[in-house]
GROMACS .gro file of C-alpha atoms in nm:
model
  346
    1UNK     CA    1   3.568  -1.029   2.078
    2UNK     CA    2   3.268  -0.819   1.986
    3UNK     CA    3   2.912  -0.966   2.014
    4UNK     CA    4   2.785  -1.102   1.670
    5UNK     CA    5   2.463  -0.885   1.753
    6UNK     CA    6   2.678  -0.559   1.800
    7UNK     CA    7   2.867  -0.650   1.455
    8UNK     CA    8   2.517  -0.693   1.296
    9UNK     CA    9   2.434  -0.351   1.417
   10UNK     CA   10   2.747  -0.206   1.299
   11UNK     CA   11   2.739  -0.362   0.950
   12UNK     CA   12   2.369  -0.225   0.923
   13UNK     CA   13   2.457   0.181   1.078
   14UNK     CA   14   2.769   0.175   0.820
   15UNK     CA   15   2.536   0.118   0.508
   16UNK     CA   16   2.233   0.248   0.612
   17UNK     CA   17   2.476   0.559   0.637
   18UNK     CA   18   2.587   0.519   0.269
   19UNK     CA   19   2.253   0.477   0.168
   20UNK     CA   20   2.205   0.845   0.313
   21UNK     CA   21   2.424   1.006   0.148
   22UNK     CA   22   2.362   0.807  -0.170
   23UNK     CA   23   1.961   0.937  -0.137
   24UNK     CA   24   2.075   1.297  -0.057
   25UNK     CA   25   2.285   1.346  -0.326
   26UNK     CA   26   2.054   1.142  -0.568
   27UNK     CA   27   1.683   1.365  -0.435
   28UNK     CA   28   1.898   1.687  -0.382
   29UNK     CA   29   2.013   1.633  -0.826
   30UNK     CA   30   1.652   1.565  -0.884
   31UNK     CA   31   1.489   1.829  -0.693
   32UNK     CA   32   1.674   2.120  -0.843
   33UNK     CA   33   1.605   1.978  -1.204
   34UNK     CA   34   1.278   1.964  -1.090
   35UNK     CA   35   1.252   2.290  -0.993
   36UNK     CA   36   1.402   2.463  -1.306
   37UNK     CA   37   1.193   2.249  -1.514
   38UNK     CA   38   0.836   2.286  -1.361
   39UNK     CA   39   0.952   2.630  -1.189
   40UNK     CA   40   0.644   2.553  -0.935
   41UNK     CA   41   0.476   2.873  -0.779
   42UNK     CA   42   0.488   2.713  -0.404
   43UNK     CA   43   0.783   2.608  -0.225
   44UNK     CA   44   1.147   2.680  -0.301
   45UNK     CA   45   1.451   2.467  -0.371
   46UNK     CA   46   1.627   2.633  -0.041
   47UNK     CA   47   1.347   2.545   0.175
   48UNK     CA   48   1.345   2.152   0.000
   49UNK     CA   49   1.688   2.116   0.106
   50UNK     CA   50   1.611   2.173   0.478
   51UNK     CA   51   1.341   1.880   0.426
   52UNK     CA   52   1.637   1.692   0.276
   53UNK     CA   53   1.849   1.733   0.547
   54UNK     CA   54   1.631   1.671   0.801
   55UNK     CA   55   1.437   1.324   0.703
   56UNK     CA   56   1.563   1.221   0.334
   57UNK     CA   57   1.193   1.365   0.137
   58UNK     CA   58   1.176   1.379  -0.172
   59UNK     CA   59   1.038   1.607  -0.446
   60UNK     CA   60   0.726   1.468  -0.448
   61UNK     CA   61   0.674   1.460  -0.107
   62UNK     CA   62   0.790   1.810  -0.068
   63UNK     CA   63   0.529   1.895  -0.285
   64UNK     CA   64   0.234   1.663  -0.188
   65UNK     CA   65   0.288   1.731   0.196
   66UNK     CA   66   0.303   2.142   0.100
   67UNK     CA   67   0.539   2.140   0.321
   68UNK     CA   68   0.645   2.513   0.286
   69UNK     CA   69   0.288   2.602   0.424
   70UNK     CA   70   0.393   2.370   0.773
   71UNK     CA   71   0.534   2.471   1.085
   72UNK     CA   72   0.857   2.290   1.180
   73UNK     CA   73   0.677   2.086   1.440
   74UNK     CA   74   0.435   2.001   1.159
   75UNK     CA   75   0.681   1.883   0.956
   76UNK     CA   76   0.828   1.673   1.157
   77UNK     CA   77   0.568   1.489   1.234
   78UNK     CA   78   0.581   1.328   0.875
   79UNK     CA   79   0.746   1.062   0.798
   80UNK     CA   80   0.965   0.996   0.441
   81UNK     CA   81   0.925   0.675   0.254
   82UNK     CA   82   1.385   0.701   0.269
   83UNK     CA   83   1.331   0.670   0.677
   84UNK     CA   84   1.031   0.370   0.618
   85UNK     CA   85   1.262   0.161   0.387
   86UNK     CA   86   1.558   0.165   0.629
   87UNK     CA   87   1.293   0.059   0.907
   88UNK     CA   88   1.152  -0.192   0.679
   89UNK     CA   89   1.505  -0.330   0.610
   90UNK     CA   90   1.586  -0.332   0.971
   91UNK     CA   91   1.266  -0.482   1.056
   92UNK     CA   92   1.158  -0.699   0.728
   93UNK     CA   93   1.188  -1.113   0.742
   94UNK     CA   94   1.289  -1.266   0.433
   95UNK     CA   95   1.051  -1.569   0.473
   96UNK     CA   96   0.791  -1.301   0.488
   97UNK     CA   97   0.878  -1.107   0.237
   98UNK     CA   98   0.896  -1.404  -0.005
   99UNK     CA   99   0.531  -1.479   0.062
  100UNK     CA  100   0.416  -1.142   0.073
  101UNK     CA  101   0.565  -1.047  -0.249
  102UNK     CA  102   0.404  -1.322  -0.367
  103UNK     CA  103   0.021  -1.360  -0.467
  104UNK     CA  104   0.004  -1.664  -0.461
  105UNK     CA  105   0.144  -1.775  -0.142
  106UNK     CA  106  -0.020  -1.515   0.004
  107UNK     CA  107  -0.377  -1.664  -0.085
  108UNK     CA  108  -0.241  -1.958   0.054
  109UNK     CA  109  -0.122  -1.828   0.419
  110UNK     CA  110  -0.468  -1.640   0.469
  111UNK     CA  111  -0.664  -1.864   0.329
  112UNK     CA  112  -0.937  -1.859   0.591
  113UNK     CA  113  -0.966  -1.501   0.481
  114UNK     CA  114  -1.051  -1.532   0.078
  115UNK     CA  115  -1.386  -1.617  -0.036
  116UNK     CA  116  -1.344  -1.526  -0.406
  117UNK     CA  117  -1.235  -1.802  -0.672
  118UNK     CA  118  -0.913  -1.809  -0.784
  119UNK     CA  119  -0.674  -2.053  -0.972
  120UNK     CA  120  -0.256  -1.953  -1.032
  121UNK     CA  121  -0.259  -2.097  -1.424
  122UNK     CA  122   0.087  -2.292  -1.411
  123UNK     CA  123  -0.038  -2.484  -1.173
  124UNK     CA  124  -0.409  -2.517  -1.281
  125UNK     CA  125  -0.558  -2.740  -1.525
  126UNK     CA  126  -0.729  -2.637  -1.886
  127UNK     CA  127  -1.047  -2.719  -1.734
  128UNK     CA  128  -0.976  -2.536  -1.413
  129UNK     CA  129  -0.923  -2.196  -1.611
  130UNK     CA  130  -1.215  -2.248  -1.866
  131UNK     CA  131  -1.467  -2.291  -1.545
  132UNK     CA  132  -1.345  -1.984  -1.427
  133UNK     CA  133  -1.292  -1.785  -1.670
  134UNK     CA  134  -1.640  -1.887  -1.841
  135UNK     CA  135  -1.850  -1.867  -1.537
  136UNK     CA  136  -1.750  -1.488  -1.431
  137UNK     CA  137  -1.550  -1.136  -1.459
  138UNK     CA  138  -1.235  -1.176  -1.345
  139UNK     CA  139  -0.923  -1.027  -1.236
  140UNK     CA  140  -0.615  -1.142  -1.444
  141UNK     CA  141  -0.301  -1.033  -1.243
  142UNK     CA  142   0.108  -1.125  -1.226
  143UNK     CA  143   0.161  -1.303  -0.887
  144UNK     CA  144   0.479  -1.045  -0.811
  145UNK     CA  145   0.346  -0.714  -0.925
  146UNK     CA  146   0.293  -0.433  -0.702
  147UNK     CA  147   0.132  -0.080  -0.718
  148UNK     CA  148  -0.161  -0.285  -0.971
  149UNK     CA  149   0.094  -0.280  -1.245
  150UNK     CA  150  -0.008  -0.560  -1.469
  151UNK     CA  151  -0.374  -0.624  -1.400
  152UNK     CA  152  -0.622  -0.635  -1.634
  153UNK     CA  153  -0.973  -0.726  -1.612
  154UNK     CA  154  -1.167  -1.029  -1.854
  155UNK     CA  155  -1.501  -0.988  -1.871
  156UNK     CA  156  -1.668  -1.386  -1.924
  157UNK     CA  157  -1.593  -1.536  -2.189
  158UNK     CA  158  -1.897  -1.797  -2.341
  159UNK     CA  159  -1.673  -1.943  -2.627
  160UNK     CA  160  -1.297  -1.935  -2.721
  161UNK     CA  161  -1.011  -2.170  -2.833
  162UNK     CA  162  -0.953  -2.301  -2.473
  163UNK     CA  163  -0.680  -2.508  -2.523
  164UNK     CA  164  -0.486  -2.116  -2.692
  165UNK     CA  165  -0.575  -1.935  -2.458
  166UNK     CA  166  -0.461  -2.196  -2.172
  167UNK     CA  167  -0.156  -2.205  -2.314
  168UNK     CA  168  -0.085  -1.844  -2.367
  169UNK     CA  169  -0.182  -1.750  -1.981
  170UNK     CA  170   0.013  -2.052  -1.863
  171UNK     CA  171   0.294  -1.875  -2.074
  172UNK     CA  172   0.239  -1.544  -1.860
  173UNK     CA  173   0.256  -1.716  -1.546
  174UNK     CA  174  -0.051  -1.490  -1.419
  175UNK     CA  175  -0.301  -1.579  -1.164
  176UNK     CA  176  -0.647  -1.568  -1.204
  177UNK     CA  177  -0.901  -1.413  -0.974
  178UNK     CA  178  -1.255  -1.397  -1.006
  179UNK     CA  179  -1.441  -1.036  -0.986
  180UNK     CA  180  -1.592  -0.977  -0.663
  181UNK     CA  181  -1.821  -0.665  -0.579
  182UNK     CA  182  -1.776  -0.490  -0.242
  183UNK     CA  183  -2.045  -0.344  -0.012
  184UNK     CA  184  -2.313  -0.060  -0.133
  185UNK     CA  185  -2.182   0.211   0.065
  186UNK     CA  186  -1.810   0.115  -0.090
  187UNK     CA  187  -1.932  -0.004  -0.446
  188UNK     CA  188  -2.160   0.315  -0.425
  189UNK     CA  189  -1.827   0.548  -0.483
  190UNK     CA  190  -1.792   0.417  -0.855
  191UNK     CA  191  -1.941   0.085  -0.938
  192UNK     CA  192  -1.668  -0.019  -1.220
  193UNK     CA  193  -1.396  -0.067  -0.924
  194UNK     CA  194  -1.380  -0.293  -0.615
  195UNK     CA  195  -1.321  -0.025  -0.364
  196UNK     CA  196  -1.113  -0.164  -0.084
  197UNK     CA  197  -0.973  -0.077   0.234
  198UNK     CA  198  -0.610  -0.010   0.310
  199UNK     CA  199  -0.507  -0.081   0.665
  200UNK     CA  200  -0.205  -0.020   0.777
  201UNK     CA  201  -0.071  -0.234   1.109
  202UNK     CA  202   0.279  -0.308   1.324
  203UNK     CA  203   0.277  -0.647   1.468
  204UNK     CA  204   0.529  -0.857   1.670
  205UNK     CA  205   0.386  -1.162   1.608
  206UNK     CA  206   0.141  -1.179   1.978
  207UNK     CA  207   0.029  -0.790   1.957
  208UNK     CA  208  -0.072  -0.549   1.654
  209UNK     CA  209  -0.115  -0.186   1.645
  210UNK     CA  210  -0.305   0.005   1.394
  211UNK     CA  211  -0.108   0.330   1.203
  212UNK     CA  212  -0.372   0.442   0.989
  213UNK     CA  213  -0.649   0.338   0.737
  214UNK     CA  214  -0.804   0.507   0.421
  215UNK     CA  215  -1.066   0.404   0.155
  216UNK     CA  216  -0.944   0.383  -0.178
  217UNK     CA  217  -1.170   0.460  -0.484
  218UNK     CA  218  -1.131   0.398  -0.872
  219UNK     CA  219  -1.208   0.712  -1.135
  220UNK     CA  220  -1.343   0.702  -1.452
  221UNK     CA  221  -1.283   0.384  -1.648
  222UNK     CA  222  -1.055   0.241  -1.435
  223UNK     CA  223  -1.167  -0.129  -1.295
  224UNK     CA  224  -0.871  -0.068  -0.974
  225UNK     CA  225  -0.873   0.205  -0.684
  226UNK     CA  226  -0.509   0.176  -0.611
  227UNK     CA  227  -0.351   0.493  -0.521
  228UNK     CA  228  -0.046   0.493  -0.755
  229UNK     CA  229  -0.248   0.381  -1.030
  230UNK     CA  230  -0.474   0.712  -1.030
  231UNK     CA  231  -0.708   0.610  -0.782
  232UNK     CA  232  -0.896   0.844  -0.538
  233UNK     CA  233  -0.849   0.795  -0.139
  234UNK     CA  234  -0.918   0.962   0.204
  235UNK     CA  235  -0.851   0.906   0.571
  236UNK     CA  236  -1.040   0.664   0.789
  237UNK     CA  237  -1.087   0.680   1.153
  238UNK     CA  238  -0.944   0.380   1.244
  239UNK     CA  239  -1.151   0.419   1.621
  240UNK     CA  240  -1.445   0.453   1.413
  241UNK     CA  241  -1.465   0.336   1.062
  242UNK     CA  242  -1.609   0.709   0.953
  243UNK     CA  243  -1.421   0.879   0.677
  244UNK     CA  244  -1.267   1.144   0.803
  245UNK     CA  245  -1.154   1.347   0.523
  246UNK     CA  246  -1.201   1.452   0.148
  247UNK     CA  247  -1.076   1.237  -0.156
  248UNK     CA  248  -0.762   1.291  -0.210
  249UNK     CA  249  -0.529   1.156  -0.498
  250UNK     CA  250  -0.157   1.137  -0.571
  251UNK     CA  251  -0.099   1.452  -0.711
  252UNK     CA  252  -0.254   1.630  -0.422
  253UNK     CA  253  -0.603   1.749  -0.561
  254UNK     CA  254  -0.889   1.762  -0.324
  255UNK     CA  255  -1.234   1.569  -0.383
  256UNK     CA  256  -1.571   1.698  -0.203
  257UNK     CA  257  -1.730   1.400  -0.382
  258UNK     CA  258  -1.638   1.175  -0.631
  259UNK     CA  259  -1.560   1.332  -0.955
  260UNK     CA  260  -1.794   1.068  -1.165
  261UNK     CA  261  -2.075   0.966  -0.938
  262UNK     CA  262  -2.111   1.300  -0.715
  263UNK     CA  263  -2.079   1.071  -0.391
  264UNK     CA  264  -2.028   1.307  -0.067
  265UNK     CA  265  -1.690   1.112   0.049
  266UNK     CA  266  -1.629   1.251   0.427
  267UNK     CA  267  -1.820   1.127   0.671
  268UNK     CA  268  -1.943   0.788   0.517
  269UNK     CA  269  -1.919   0.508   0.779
  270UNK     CA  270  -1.766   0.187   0.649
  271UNK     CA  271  -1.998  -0.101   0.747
  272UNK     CA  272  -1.855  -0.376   0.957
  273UNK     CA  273  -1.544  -0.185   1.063
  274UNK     CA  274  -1.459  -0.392   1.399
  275UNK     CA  275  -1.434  -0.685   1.172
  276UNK     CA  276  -1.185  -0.496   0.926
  277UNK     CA  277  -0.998  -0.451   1.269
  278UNK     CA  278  -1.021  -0.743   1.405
  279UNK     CA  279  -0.898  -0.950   1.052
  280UNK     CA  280  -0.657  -0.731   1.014
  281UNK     CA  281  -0.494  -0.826   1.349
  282UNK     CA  282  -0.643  -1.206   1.380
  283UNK     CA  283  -0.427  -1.272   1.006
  284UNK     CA  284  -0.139  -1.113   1.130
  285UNK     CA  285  -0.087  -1.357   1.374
  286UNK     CA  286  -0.085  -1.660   1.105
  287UNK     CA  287   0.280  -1.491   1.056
  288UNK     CA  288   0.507  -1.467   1.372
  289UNK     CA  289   0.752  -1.275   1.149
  290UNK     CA  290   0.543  -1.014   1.004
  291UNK     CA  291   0.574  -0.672   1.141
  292UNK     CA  292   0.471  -0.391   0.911
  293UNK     CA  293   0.171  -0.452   0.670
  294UNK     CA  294  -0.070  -0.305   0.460
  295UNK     CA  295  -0.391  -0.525   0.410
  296UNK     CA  296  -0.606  -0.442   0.124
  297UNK     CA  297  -0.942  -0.558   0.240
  298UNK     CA  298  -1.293  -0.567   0.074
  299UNK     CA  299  -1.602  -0.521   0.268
  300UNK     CA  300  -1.915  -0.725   0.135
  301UNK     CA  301  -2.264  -0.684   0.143
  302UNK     CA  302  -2.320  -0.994   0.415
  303UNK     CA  303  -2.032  -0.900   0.627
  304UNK     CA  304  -1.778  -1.025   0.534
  305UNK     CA  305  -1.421  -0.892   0.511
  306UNK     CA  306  -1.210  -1.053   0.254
  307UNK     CA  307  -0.853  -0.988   0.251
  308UNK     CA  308  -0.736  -0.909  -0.164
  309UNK     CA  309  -0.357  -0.860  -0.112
  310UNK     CA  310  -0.120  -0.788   0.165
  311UNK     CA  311   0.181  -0.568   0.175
  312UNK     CA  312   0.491  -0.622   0.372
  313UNK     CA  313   0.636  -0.262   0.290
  314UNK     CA  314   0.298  -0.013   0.273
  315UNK     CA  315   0.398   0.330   0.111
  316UNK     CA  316   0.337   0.626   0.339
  317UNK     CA  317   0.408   0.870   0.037
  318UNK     CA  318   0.055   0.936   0.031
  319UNK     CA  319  -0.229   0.742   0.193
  320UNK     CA  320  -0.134   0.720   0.557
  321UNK     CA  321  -0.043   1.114   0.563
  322UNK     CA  322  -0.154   1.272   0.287
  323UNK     CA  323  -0.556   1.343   0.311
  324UNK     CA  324  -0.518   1.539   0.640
  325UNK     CA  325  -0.191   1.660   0.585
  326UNK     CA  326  -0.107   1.477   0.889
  327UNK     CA  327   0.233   1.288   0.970
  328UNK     CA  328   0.249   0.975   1.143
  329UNK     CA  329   0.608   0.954   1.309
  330UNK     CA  330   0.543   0.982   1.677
  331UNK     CA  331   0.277   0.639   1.616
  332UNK     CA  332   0.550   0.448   1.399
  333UNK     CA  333   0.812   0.556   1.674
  334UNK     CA  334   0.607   0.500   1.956
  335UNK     CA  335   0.444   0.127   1.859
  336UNK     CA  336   0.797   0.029   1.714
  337UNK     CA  337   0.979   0.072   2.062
  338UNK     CA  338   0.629  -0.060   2.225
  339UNK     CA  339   0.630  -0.367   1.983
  340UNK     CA  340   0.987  -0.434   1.848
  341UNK     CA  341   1.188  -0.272   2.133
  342UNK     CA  342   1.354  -0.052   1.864
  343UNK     CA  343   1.447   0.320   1.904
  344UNK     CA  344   1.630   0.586   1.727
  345UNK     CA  345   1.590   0.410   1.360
  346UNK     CA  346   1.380   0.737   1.250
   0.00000   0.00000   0.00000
């Protein structure tokens, strides 16, 4: 009779497989719309397909890695965000996953960590959300969106109908946060957003690794820095805490300095940086399960480092590669057979 582990592995090969094929033949349609649509000057639909067939990237990341200006070693360095979501399927725990992915609960775990009010409505009182909500900014946010889809920002309010507006945000099931400000030398890169640190780690539960770290930065009126929402972001040196690169966005476009306050972004040490390190792996021990995660963290003026959200499936589309053009594969490979005592996923 074969091992239940073997049949485990088995089940998971056989479908990862059919996932494969299922993303080839799904980026490969896309990618030559794409191309007769936008009919980009770099790059070529011939040359996507041998990035296809290699690691499963897609269009965009064909195009945001440049990848027809890299060398073959250079390219396969990087890693796709197809190859991360089989290893976070592989790797992911449900129980984590279900307090990850949500807000809530995930104030709750790191508690230690958060220093800002907060209050999740539903289970809040009327006179819990009027002293909030009348004694500062805050952050109004779903407790299961990602990507900072949903958020919205309430300036204080000195008079309303309470007992409405309770009633309506108890309604939306949204949790309630109240505005913090970061650090000068973060809040310096545009005041209207908290500008927070996105730290990528591997953990199994006794040791945790670093992959990579950038800075992320709102533009113009935008009160959030996150990447897929528009933000700005560049490369941290993780030994250091010293940007190491330009600002960098989604679409690829290169920053000097900050488009609205002029800010010189490379080379601007983040204050406080072996404490971003050193939360970063202290909280990931208050989950035995958790093995990837990205921790948004906020740096404040009297040192401390407050953790906003956590991520149990960071996106490597962009931040962790993109502002250097460099690919991470050999670290994820490396610190997953170091860590997990898993090879040949990616």
């Amino acid at each position: 009779m074969l091992k239940s582990g073997y049949n485990r592995g088995l089940l998971f090969s056989i479908k990862e497989k059919k996932r494969w094929i299922t993303d080839f033949v799904k980026f490969r349609k896309e990618a030559k719309q794409r191309f007769l649509r936008e009919k980009p000057v770099d790059g070529s639909y011939i040359d996507y397909l041998k990035a296809l067939a290699s690691h499963r990237f897609s269009y965009d990341e064909y195009m945001r890695y440049e990848m027809w200006e890299l060398s073959s070693k250079e390219r396969e360095a990087f890693v796709s965000m197809a190859e991360m979501e089989q290893v976070y399927r592989k790797t992911g725990s449900r129980e984590v996953k279900s307090i990850l992915n949500n807000k809530v609960r995930t104030l709750k775990v790191f508690h230690d960590y958060v220093y800002r009010r907060w209050c999740y409505v539903p289970d809040s009182t009327p006179e819990e959300v009027r002293g909030i909500l009348s004694s500062s900014d805050c952050i109004v946010k779903p407790i299961n969106g990602h990507s900072g889809s949903g958020i919205r920002m309430v300036p204080r309010i000195v008079d309303t109908d309470w007992e409405e507006l309770y009633r309506k945000l108890a309604q939306e099931q949204v949790l309630i946060e109240e505005r913090i400000h970061g650090c000068k030398e973060l809040e310096s890169f545009h005041p209207g957003s908290l500008n927070t640190i996105r730290v990528v780690t591997i953990s199994n539960g006794i040791e945790t690794r670093v992959i990579g770290a950038i800075v992320r930065m709102g533009v113009g009126s935008g009160f959030i820095d996150n990447t897929h929402a528009g933000g700005l972001f560049a490369q941290i040196d993780e030994s250091t805490g010293v940007i190491a690169s330009d600002g960098v966005n989604m679409g690829g476009r290169h920053w000097v300095t900050h488009p609205d306050t002029g800010k010189t972004i490379k080379g601007v040490r983040i204050p406080y940086w072996g404490n971003v390190i050193a939360t970063c792996i202290n909280a990931s021990k208050l989950l035995p399960n958790l093995c990837f995660a990205g921790w948004d963290i906020s740096v404040h003026e009297n040192g401390n480092v407050e953790i906003i959200e956590v991520n149990a499936a960071p996106h490597f589309d962009g931040g962790m590669q993109l502002p250097q053009k460099k690919g991470v594969r050999n670290k994820v490979k490396k610190y997953l057979k170091e860590l997990c005592g898993i090879k040949g996923i990616i």
